[in-house]
Coordinates of C-alpha atoms in Angstrom, one line a residue:
X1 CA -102.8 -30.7 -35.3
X2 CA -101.7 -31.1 -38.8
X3 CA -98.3 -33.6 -38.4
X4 CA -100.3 -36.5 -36.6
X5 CA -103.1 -38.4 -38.1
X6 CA -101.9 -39.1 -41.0
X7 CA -103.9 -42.1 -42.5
X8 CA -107.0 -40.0 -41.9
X9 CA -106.1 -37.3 -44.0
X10 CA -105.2 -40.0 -46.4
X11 CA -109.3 -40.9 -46.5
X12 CA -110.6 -37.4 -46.3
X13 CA -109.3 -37.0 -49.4
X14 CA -110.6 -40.2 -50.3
X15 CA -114.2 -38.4 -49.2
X16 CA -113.6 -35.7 -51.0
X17 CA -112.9 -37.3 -54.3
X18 CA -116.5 -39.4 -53.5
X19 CA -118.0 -36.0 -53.1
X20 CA -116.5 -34.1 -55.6
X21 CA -119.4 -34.8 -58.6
X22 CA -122.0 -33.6 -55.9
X23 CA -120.0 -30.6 -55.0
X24 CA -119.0 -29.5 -58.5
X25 CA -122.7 -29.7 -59.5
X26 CA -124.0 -27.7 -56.5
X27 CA -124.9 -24.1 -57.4
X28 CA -123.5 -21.0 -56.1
X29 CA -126.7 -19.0 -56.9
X30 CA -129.6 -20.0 -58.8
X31 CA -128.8 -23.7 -59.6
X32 CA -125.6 -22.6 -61.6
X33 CA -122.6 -25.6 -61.3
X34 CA -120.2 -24.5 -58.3
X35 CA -116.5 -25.6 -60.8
X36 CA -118.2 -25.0 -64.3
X37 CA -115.3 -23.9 -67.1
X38 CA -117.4 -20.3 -66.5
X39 CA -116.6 -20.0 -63.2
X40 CA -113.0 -21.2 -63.4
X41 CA -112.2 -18.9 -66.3
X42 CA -113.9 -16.3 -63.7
X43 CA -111.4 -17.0 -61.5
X44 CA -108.4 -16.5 -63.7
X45 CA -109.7 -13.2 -64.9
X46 CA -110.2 -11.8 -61.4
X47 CA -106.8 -13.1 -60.5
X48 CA -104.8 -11.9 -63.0
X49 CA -106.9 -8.5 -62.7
X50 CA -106.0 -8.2 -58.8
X51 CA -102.5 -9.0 -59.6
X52 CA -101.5 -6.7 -62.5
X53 CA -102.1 -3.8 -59.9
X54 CA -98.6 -5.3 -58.2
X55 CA -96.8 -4.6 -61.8
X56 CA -98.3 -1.9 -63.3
X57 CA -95.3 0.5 -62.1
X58 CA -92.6 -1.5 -63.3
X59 CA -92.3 0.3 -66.8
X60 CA -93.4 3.5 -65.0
X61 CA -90.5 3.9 -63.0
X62 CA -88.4 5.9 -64.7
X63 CA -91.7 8.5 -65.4
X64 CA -93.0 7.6 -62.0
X65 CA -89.5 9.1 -60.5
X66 CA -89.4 12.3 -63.1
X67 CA -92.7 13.5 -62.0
X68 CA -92.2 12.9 -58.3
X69 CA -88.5 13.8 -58.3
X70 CA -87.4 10.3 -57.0
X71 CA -83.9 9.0 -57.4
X72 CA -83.0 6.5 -59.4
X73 CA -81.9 4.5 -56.0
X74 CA -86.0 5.2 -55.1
X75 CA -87.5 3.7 -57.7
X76 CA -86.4 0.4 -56.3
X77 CA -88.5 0.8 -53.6
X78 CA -91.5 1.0 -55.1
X79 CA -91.3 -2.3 -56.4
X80 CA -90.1 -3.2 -53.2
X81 CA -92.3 -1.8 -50.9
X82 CA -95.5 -3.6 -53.0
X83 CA -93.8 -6.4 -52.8
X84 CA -93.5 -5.8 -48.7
X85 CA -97.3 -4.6 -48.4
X86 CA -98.2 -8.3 -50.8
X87 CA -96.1 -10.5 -47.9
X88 CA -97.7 -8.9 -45.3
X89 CA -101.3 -9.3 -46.8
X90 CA -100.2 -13.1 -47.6
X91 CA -99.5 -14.0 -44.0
X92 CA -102.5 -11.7 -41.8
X93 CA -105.1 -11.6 -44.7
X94 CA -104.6 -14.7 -46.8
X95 CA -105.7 -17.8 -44.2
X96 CA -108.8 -15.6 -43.2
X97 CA -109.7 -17.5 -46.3
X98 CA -109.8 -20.8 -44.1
X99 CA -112.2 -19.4 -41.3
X100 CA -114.3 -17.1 -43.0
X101 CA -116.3 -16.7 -46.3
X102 CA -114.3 -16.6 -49.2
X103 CA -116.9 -15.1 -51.2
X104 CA -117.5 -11.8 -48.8
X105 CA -113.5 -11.8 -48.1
X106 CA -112.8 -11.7 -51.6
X107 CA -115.2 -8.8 -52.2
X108 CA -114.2 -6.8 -49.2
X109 CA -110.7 -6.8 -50.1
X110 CA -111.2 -6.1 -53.9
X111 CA -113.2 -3.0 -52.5
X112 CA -110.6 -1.8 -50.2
X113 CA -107.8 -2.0 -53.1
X114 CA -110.0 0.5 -55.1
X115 CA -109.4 2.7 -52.5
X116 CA -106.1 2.4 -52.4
X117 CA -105.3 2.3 -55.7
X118 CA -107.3 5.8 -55.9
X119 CA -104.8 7.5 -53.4
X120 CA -101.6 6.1 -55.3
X121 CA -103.6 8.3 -58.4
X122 CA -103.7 11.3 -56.1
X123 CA -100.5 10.8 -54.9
X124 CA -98.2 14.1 -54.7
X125 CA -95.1 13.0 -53.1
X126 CA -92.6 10.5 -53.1
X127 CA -94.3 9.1 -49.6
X128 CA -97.6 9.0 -50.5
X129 CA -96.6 7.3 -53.6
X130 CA -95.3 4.6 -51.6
X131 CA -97.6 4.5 -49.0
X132 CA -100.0 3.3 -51.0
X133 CA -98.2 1.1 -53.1
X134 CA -97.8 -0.4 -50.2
X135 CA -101.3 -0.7 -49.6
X136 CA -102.4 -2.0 -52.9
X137 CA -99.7 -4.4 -52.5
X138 CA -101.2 -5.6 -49.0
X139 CA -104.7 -6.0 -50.5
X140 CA -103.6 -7.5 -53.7
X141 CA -103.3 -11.1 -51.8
X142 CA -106.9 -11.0 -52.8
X143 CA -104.9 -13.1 -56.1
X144 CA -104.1 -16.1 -53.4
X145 CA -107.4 -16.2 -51.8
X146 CA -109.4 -16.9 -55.1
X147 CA -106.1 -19.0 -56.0
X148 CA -106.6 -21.7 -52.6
X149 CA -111.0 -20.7 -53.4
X150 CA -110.7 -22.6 -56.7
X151 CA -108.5 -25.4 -55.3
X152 CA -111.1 -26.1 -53.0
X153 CA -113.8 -26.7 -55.4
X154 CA -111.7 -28.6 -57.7
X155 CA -112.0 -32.4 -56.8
X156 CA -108.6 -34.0 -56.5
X157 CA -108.1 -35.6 -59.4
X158 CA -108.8 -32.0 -61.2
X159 CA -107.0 -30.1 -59.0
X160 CA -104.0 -29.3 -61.0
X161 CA -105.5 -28.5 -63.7
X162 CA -107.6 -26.1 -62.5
X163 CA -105.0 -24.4 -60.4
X164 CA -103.0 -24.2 -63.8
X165 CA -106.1 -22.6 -65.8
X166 CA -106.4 -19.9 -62.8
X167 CA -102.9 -19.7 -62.4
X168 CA -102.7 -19.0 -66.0
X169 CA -104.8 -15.7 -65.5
X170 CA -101.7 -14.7 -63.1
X171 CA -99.3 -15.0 -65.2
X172 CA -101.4 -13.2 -67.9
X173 CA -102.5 -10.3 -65.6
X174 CA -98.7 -10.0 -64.2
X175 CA -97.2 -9.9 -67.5
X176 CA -99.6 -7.8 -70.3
X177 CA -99.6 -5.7 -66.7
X178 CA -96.8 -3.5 -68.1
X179 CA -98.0 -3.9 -71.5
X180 CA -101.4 -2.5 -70.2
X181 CA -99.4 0.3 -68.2
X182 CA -96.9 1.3 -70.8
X183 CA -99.8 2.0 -73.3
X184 CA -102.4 3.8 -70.7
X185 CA -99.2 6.0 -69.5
X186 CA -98.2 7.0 -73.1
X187 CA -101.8 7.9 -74.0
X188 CA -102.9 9.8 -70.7
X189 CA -99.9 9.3 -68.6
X190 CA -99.2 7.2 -65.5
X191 CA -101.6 8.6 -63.1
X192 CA -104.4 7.2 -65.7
X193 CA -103.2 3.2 -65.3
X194 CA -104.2 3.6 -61.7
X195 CA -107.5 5.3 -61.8
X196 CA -108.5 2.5 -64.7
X197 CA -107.4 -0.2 -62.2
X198 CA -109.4 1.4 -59.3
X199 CA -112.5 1.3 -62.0
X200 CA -111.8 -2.2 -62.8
X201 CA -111.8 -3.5 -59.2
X202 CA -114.9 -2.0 -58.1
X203 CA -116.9 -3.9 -61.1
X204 CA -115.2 -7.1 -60.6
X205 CA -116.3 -6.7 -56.5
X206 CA -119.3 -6.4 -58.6
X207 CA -119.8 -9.2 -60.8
X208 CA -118.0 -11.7 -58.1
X209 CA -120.1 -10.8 -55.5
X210 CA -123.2 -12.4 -57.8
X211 CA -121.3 -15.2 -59.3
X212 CA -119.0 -16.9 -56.9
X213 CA -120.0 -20.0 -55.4
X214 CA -121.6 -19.8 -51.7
X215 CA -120.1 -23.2 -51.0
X216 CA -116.9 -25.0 -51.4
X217 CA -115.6 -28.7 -50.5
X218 CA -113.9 -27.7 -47.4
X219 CA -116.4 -25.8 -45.0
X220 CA -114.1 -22.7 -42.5
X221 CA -112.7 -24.0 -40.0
X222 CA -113.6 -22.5 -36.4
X223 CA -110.3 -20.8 -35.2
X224 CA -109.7 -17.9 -33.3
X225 CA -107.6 -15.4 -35.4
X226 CA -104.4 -15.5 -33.2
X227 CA -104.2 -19.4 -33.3
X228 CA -105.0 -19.3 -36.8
X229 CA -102.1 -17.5 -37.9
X230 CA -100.0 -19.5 -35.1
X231 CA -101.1 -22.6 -37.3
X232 CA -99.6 -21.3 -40.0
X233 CA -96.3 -21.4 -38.4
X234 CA -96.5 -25.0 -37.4
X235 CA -97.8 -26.4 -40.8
X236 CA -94.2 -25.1 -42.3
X237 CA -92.6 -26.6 -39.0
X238 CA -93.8 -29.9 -39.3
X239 CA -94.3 -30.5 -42.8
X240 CA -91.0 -30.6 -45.4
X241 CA -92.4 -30.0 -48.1
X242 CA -93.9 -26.8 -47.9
X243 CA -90.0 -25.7 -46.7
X244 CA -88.7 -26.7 -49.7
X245 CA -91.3 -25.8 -52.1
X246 CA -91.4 -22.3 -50.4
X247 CA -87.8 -21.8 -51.0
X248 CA -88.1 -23.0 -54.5
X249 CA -90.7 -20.3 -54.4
X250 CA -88.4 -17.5 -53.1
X251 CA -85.7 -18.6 -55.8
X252 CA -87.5 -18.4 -58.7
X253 CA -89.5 -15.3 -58.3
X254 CA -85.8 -13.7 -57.2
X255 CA -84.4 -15.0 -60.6
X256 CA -88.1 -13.7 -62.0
X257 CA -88.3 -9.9 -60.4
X258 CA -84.6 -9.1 -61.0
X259 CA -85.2 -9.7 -64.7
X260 CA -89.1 -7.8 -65.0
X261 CA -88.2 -5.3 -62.4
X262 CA -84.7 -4.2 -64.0
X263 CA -85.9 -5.1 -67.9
X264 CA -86.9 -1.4 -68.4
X265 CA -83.8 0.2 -67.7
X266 CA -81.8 -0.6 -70.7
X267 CA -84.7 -1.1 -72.8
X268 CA -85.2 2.7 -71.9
X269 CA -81.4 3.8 -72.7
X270 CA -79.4 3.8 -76.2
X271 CA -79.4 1.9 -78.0
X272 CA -83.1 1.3 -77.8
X273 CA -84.8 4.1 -76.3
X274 CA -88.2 2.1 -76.6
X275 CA -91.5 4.2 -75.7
X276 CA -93.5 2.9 -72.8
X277 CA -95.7 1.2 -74.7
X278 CA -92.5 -1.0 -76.8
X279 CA -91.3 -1.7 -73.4
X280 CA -94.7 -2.9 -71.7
X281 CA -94.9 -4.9 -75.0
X282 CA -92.4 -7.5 -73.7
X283 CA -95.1 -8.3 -71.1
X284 CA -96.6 -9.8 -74.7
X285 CA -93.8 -11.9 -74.5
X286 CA -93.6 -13.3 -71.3
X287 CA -97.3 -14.5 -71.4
X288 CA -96.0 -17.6 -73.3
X289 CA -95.9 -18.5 -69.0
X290 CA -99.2 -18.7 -69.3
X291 CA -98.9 -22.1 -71.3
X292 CA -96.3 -23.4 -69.0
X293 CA -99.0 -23.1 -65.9
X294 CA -101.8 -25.0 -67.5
X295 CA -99.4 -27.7 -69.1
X296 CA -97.7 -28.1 -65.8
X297 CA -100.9 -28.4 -64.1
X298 CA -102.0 -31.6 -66.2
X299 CA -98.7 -32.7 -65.9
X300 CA -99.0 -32.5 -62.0
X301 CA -102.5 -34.4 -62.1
X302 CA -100.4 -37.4 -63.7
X303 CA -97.8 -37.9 -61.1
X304 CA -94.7 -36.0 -62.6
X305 CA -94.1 -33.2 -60.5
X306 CA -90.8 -34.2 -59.8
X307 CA -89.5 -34.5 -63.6
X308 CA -91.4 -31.1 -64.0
X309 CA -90.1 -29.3 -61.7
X310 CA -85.9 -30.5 -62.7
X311 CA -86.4 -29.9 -66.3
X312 CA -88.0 -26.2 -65.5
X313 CA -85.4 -25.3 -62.8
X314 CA -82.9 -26.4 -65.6
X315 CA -84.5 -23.9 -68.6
X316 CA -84.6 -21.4 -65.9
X317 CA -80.5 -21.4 -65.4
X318 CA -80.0 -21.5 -69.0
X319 CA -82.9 -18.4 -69.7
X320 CA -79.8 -15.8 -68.2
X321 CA -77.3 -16.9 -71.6
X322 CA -79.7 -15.3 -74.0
X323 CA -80.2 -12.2 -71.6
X324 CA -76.9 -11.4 -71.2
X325 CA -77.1 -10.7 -74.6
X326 CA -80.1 -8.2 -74.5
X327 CA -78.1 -5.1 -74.9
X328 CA -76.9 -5.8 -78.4
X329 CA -80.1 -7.9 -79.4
X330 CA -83.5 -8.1 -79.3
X331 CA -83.9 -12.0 -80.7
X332 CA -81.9 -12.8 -77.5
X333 CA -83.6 -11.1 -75.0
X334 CA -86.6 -12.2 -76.6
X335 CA -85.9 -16.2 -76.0
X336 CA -84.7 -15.4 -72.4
X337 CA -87.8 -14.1 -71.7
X338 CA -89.5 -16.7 -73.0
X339 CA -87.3 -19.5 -71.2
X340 CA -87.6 -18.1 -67.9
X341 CA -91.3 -17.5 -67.9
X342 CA -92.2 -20.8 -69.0
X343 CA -89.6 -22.3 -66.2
X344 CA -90.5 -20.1 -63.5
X345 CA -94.5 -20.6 -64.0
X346 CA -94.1 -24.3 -64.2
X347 CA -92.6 -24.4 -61.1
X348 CA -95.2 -22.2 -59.9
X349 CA -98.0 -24.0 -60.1
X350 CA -96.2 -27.4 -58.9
X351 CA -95.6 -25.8 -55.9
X352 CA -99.1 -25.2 -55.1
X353 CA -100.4 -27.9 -56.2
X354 CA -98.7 -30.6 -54.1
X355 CA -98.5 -28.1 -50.8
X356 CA -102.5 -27.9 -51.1
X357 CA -102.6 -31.2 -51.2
X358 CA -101.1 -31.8 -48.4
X359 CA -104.0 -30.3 -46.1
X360 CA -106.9 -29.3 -48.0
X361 CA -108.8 -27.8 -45.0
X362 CA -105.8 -25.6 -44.9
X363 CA -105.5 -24.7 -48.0
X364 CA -105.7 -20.3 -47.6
X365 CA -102.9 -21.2 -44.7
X366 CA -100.4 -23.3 -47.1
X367 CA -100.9 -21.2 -50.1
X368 CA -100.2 -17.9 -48.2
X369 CA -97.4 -19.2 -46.1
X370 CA -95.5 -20.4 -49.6
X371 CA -96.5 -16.7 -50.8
X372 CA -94.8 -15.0 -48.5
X373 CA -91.8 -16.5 -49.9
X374 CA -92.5 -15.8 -53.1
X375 CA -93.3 -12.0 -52.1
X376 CA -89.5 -11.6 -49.8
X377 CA -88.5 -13.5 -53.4
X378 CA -89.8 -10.5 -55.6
X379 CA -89.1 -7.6 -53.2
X380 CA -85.4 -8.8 -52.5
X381 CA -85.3 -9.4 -56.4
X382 CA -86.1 -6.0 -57.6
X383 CA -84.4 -3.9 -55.1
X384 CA -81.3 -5.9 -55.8
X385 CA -81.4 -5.4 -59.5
X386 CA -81.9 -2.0 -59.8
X387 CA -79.3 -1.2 -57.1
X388 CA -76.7 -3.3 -59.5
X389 CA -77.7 -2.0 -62.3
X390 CA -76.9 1.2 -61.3
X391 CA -73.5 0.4 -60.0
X392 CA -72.3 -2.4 -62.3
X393 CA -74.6 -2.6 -64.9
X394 CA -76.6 -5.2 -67.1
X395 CA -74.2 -8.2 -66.9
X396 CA -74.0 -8.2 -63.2
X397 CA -77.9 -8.3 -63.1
X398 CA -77.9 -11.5 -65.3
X399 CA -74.8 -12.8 -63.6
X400 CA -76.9 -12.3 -60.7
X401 CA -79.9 -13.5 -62.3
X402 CA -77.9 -17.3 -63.2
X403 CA -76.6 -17.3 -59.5
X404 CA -79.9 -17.5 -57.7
X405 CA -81.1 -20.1 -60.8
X406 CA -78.2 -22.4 -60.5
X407 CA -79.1 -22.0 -56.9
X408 CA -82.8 -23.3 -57.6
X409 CA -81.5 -26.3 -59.3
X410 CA -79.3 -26.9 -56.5
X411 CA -81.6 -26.9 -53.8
X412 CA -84.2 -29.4 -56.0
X413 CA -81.6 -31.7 -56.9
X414 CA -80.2 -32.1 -53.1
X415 CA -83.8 -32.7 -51.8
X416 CA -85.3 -34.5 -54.8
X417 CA -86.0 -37.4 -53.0
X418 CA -88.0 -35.8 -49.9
X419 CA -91.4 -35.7 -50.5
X420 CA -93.2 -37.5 -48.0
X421 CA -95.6 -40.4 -48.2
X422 CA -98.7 -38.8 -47.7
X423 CA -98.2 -36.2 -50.6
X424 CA -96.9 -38.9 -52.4
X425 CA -100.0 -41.1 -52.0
X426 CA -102.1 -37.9 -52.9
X427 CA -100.7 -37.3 -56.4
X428 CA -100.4 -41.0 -56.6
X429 CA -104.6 -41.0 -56.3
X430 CA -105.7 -37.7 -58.3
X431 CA -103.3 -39.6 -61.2
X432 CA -104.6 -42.5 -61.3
X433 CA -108.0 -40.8 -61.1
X434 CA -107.6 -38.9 -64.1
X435 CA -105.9 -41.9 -66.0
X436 CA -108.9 -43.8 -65.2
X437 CA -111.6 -40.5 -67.1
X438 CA -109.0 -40.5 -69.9

């Protein structure tokens, strides 16, 4: 279905570019332009908004596990068990997204993560706590659905850059997350992050409800649900590209979550005994990845994906020297963070933007499917790091932390030269395209 016809793929995305000032100037509701900076900056608010709610706990765990007598083993699994619900929600709920209206999926699920972000406020126990971190983690995939919503609006010659922008809002909303929680939980404690989030969803069901765009580039496809998902399956078995990039994927958001979901522990411990609020404060620091997304992005549009992705995959390895210094300073851990964010999110947004372009009309499908692995990424990530860190401490972690980086690198340089014609053509034509309105 997807592996065959390959020149005409090649000229529907020819069409598309044709169509693309039409499209970007039709309105979603009263006449308003369907891809205006508005309604992309829209987009990365309500992305990184959706997301945070999969990183609030991280510099709660330690309180999280006091109040609810968890052990420190536990408080892995909170992480963990988002990160579970968020791969689940990625594969069954994600490429709904190519079959149905974005706009009303987007606003059901937003609505039904209120709900479940209200229980994990109630929660009294160690289960419920995790039943319904679990849940907001499954709904959450709302993130990807606006992610592949915005991609097909974006004409291809724009396409990276706008995935960058709302990627950007990802990055900021999983990062100032604990930044956001830590000062919420020391103020009102952690219960309080939670019942703000679950007010915060249901006005941005709201105000997306009346501003998003009734129409898009790429109208749903007509699929029952069981073949849909099936389709999934054979897009990553006929197309190699999407394998590698989704084990890039799963690499880098190992190498990201063992650092963010482990981070707290020693920050919390002598010799720094930082508050919750200091702690979420390093989220401050990490946003720098936010810069890396939208520079990436351009860079994308021009044809350098591959040099992009080397030279971040590189920083990444070399983010873990600094680190393993973070016990005895703070200027080290501080340009480790910085190093790895800016590698990981320009990897990132690569990813997506050359596996979206390698089927548009498939676009919830391809962007799920690579989330998956970035989800088993995080979850295997965080339960492994605080499981070390207990036993061996914070070296292992970042020894840990370098393996599955140098491991990255690996797996890029071995495969460096695989991307197929098609894509290739693709970039090829939304870089030329935007040389050409330069």
């Amino acid at each position: 279905m997807y592996g065959k016809p390959r020149a005409r793929k090649g000229c529907r995305v020819l069409d598309d570019r044709e169509a693309a000032p039409r499209t970007a100037g039709r309105s979603g509701e009263g006449g308003a332009p369907a891809l205006s900076r508005g309604v992309v900056a829209l987009f990365a608010v309500a992305c990184g908004a959706a997301v945070a709610n999969v990183y609030f706990a991280q510099p709660l765990l330690v309180t999280m596990g006091h109040d609810l007598s968890m052990s420190p083993a536990l408080l892995g699994a909170v992480v963990t068990l988002t990160q579970v619900g968020y791969g689940l929600g990625l594969f069954f709920l994600v490429p709904l997204g190519d079959i149905t209206d974005r706009r009303r999926l987007v606003v059901t699920q937003l609505l039904l993560m209120g709900l479940a972000l209200a229980a994990v406020t109630t929660a009294r126990t160690a289960a419920a706590l995790l039943a319904g971190m679990a849940g907001v983690g499954l709904l959450a995939v709302v993130t990807q659905t606006l992610v592949a919503y915005a991609a097909s609006l974006a004409p291809p010659d724009r396409r990276g850059r706008v995935v960058g922008t709302v990627t950007s809002g990802v990055v900021l909303g999983i990062l100032l997350a604990r930044t956001a929680s830590g000062l919420l939980a020391d103020l009102a404690g952690w219960r309080s992050v939670y019942l703000a989030s679950a007010a915060l969803t249901a006005l941005l069901a709201l105000v997306l409800y009346r501003v998003l765009p009734r129409h898009t580039n790429t109208p749903p496809e007509r699929l029952r649900y069981g073949r849909l998902l099936r389709s999934t399956v054979t897009l990553f078995a006929r197309e190699r590209l999407l394998r590698i990039r989704a084990l890039l994927g799963l690499l880098i958001f190992a190498a990201f979550s063992i650092l963010w979901s482990s981070l707290a522990l020693p920050l919390s411990e002598p010799p720094y005994s930082l508050s919750h609020t200091a702690i979420g404060a390093w989220g401050l620091v990490g946003a720098a990845g936010a810069l890396a997304a939208t520079a990436a992005g351009r860079l994308n549009d021009r044809g350098l994906s591959g040099r992009t992705t080397g030279t971040a995959l590189a920083l990444l390895a070399v983010s873990w020297v600094p680190l393993a210094f973070a016990r005895s300073s703070l200027w080290a851990l501080l340009v480790g963070v910085i190093l790895l964010d800016l590698a990981v999110q320009a990897v990132h947004v690569t990813n997506q933007t050359l596996i979206h372009a390698l089927h548009p009309e498939a676009g919830s499908r391809l962007i799920g499917g690579y989330m998956v692995f970035y989800s088993a990424g995080s979850a295997t990530g965080a339960i492994a790091a605080t499981s070390l860190y207990a036993a061996a401490g914070w070296g292992a972690v970042c020894a840990l932390g370098a393996a599955v980086s140098v491991l990255a690198f690996a797996l890029w340089a071995l495969t460096r030269g695989s991307l197929p014609d098609h894509a290739t053509k693709v970039a090829a034509g939304a870089a030329g395209a935007a040389g050409a309105a330069d």
